[in-house]
PDB file of C-alpha atoms in Angstrom:
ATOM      1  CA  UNK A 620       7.090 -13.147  11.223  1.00  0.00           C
ATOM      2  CA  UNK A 621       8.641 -10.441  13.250  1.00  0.00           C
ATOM      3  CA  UNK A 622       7.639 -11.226  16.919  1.00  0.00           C
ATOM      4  CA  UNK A 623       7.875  -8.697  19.947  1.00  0.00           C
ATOM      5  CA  UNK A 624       9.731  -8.309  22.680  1.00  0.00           C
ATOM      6  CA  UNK A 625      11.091 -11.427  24.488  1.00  0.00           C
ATOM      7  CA  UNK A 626      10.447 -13.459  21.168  1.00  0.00           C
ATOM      8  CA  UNK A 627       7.661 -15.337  22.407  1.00  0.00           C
ATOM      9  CA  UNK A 628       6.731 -18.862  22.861  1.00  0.00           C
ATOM     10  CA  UNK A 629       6.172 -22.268  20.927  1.00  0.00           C
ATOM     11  CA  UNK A 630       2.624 -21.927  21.745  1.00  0.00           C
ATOM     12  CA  UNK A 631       2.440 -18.217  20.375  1.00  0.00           C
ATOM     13  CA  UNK A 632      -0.072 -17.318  17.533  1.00  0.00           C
ATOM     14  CA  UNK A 633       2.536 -16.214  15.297  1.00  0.00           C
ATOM     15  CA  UNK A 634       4.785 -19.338  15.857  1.00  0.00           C
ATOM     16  CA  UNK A 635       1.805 -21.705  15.314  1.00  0.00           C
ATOM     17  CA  UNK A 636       1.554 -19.603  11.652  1.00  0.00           C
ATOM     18  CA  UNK A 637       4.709 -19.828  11.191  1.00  0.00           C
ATOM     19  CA  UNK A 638       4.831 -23.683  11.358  1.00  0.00           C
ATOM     20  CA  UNK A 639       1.657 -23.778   9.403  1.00  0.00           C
ATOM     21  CA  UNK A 640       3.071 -22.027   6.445  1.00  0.00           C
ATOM     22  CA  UNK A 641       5.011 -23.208   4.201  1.00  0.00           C
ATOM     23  CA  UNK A 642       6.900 -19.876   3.027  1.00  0.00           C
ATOM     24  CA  UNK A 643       6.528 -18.244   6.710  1.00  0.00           C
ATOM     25  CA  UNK A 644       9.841 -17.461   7.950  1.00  0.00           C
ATOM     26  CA  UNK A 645      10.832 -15.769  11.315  1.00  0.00           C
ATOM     27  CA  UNK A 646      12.894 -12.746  11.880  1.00  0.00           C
ATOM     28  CA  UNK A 647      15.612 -13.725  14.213  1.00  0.00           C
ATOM     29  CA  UNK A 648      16.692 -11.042  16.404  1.00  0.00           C
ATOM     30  CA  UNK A 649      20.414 -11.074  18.413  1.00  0.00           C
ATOM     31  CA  UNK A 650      18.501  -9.871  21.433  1.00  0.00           C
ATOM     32  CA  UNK A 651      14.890 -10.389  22.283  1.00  0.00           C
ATOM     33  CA  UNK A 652      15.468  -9.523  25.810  1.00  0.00           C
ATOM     34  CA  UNK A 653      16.826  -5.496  25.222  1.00  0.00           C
ATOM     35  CA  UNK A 654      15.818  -4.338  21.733  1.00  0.00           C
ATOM     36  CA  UNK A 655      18.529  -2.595  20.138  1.00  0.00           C
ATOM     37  CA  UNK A 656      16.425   0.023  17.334  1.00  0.00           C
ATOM     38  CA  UNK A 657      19.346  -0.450  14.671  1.00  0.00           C
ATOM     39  CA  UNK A 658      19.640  -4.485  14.911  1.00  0.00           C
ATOM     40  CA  UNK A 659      16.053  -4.561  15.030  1.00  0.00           C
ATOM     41  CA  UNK A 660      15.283  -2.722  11.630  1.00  0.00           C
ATOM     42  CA  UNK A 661      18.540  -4.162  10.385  1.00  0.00           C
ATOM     43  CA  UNK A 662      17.255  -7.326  10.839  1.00  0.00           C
ATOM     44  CA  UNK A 663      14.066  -6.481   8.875  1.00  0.00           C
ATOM     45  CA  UNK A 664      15.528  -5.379   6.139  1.00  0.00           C
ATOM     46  CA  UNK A 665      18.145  -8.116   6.062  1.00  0.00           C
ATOM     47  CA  UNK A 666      15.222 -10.252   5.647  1.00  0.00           C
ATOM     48  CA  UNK A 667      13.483  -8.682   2.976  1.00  0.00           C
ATOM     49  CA  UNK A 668      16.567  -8.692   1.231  1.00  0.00           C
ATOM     50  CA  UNK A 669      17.085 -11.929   0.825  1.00  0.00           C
ATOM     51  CA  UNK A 670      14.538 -13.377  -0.803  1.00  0.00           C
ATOM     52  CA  UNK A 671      13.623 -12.285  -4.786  1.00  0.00           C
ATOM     53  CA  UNK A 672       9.794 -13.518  -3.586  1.00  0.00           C
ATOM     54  CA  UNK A 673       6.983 -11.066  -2.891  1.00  0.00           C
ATOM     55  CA  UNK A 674       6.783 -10.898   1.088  1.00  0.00           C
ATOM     56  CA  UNK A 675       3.698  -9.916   3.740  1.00  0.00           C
ATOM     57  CA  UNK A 676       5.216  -9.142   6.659  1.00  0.00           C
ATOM     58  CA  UNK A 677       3.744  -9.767   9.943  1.00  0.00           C
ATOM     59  CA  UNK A 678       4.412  -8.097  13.024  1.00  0.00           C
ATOM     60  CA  UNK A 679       3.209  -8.380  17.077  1.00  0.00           C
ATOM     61  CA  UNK A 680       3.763  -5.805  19.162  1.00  0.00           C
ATOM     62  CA  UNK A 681       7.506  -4.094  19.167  1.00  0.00           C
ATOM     63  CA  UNK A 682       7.833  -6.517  15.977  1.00  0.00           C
ATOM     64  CA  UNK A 683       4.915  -4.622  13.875  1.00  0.00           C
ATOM     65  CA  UNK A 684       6.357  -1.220  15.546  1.00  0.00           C
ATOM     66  CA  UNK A 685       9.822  -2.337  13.819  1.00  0.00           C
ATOM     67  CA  UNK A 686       8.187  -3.068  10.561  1.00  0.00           C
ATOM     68  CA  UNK A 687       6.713   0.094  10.665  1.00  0.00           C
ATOM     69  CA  UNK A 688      10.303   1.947  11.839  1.00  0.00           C
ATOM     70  CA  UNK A 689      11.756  -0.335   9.126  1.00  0.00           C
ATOM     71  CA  UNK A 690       9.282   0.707   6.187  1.00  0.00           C
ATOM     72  CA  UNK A 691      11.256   3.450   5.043  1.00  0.00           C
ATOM     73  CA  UNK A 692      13.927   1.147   4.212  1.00  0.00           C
ATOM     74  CA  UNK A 693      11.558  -1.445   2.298  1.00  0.00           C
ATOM     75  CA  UNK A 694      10.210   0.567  -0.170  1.00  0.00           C
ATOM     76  CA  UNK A 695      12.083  -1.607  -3.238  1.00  0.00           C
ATOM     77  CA  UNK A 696      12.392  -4.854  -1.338  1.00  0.00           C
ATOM     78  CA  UNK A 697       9.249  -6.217  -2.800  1.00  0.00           C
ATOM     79  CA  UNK A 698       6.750  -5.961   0.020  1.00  0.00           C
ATOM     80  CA  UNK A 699       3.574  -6.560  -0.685  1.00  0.00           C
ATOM     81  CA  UNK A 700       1.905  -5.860   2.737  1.00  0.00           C
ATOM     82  CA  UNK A 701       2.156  -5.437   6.419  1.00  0.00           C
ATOM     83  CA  UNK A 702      -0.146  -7.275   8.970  1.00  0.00           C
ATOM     84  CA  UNK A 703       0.376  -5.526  12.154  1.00  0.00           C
ATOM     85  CA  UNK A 704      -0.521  -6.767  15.494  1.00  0.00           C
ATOM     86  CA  UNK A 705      -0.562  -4.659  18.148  1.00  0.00           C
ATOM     87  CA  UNK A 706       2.062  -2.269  18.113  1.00  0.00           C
ATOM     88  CA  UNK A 707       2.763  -0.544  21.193  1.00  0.00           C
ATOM     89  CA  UNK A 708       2.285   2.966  21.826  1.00  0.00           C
ATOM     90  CA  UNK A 709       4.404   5.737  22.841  1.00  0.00           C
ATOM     91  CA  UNK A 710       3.169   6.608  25.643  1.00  0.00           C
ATOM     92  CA  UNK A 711       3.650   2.561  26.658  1.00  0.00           C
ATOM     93  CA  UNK A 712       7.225   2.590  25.456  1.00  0.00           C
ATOM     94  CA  UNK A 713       8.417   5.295  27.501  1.00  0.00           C
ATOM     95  CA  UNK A 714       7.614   3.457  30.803  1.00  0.00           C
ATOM     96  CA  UNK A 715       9.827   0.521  29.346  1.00  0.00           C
ATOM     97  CA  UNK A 716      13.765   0.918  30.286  1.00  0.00           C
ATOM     98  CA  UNK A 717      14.284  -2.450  28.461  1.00  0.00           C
ATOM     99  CA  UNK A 718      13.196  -0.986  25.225  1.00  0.00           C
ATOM    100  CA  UNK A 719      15.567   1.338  23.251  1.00  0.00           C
ATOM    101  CA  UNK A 720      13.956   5.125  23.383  1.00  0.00           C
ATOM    102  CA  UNK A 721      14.367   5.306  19.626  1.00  0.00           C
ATOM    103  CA  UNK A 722      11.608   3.034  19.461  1.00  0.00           C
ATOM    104  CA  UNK A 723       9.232   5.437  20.918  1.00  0.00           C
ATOM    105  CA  UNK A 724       9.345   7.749  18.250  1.00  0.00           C
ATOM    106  CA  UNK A 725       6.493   6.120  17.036  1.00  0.00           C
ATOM    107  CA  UNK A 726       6.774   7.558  12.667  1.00  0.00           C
ATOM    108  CA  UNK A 727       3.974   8.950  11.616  1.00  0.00           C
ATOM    109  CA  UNK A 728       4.288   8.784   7.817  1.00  0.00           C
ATOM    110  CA  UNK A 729       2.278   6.706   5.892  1.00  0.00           C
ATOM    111  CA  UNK A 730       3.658   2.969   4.497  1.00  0.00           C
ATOM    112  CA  UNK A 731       4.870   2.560   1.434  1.00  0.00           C
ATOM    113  CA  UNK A 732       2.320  -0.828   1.069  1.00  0.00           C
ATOM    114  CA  UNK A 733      -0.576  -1.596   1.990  1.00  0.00           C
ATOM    115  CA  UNK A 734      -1.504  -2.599   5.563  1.00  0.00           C
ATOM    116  CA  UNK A 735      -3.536  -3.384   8.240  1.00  0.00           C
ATOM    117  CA  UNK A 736      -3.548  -3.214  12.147  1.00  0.00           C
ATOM    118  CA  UNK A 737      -4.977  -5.366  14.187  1.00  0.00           C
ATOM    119  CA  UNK A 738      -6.191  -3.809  17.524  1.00  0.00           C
ATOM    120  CA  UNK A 739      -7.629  -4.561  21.102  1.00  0.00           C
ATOM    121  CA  UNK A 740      -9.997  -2.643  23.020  1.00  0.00           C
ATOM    122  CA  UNK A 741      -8.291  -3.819  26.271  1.00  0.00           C
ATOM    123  CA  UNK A 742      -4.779  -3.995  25.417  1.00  0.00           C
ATOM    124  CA  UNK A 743      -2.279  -2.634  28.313  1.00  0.00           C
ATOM    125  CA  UNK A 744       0.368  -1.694  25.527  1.00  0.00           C
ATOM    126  CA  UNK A 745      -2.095   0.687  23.329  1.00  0.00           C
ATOM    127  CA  UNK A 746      -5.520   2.100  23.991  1.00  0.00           C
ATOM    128  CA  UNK A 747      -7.560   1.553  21.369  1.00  0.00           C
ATOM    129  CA  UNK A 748      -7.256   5.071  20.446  1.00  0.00           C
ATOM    130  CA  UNK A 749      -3.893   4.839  20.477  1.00  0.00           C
ATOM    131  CA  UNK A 750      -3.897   2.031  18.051  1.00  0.00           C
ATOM    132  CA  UNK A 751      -6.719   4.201  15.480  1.00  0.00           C
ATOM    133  CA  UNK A 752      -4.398   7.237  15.923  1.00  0.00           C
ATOM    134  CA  UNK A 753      -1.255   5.040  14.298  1.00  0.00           C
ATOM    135  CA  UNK A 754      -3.449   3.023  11.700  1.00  0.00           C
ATOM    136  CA  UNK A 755      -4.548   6.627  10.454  1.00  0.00           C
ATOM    137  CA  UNK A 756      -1.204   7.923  10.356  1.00  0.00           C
ATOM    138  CA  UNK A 757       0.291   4.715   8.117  1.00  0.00           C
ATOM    139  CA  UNK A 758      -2.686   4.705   6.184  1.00  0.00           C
ATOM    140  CA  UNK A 759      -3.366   1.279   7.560  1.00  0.00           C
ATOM    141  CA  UNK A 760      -6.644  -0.493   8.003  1.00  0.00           C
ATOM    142  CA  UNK A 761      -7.974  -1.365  11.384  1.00  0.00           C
ATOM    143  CA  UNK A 762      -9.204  -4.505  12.302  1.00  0.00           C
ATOM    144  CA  UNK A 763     -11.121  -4.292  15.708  1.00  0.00           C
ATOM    145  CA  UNK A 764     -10.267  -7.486  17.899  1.00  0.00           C
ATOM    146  CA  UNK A 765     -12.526  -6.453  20.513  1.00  0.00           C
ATOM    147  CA  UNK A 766     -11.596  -7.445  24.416  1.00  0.00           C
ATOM    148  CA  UNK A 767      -8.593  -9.366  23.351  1.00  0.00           C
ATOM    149  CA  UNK A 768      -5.859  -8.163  25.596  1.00  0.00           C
ATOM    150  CA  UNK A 769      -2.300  -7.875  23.995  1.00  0.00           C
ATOM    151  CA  UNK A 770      -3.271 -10.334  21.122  1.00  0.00           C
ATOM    152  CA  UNK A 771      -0.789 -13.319  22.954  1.00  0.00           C
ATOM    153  CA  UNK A 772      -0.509 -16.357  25.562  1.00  0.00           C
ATOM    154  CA  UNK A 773      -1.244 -14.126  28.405  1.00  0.00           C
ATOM    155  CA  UNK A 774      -4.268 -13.166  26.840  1.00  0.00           C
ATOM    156  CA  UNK A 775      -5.637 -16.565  25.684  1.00  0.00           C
ATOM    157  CA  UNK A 776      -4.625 -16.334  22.158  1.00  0.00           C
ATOM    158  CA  UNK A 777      -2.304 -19.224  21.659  1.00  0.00           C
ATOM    159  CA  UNK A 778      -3.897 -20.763  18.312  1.00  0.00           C
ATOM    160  CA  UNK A 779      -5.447 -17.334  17.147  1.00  0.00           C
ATOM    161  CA  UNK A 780      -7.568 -19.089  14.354  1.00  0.00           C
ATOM    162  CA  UNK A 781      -9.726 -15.901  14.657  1.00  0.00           C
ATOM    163  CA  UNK A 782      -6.581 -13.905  13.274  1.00  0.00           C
ATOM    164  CA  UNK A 783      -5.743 -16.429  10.498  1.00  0.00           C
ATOM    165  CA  UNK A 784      -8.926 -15.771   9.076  1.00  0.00           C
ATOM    166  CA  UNK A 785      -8.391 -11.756   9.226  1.00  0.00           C
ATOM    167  CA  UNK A 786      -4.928 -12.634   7.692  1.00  0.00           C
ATOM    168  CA  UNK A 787      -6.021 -15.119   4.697  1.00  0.00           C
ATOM    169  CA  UNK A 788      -9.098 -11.913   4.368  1.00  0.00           C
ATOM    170  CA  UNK A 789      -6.265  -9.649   4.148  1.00  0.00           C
ATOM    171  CA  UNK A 790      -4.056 -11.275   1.622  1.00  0.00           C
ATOM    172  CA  UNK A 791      -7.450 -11.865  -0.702  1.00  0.00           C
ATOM    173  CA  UNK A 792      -7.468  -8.137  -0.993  1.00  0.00           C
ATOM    174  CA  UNK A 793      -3.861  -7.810  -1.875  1.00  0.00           C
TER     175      UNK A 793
END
């Protein structure tokens, strides 16, 4: 699990997976406060590093954006997939001075395993174009949440269960 900025909450989605499955393991980052680009994608592919397992990564927000910054670097660590949850766009990124630039050059390239991204219609980070525009780009999937906000607490989605399901569809077609 490689959550967003400020490293969310116990009651997050992706902490709820996390303590739901067995071989889900979180991406600790020294700062969750002031993203640093290099510890972030360091961190990533510290991770994938260290297990000789198969790994899906999943990612909310700046977390799927570093997955995605991070995927050139993951090519022979054995990842299977990506499950991305609303990455931020550009455009957002710029307006955030707590957020290192580099992150904002949003890559373009496509990922080197299969993926998906999970997008909102009404999500203040990313228009939903926004969100189509990067899916295309990494050759991901998109998986239309609807009015769902940023995909977190603030917008309701604590539990998530709706997501789980999209997740245990996605790693049936894996």
């Amino acid at each position: 699990m490689a959550p967003g900025l400020g490293g969310g909450s116990s009651s997050h989605w992706y902490t709820r997976w996390e303590q739901k499955l067995s071989t889900a393991r979180r991406i600790e980052q020294s700062d969750w406060h002031e993203p640093n680009f290099d510890n972030w994608v360091a961190r990533i592919t510290e991770h994938a590093s260290s297990t000789d397992r198969p790994i899906v990564l999943v990612g909310h927000s700046l977390g799927a954006l570093s997955i995605v910054h991070a995927a050139p670097l993951l090519a022979d660590k054995g990842i299977r997939a990506a499950f991305l949850v609303a990455p931020p766009s550009q455009r957002v990124l710029l307006t955030m001075p707590e957020v290192d630039p580099r992150f904002a050059h949003v890559p373009t390239a496509p990922l080197p395993f299969p993926s998906v991204l999970v997008a909102s219609r009404d999500d203040p980070y990313a228009t939903y174009e926004e969100s189509e525009a990067m899916a295309l780009d990494w050759g991901s999937a998109i998986s239309d949440a609807g009015n769902a906000g940023h995909i977190n607490d603030e917008s309701g989605h604590g539990p998530w269960p709706e997501g789980l399901m999209r997740f245990a569809g996605f790693l049936k077609t894996l």
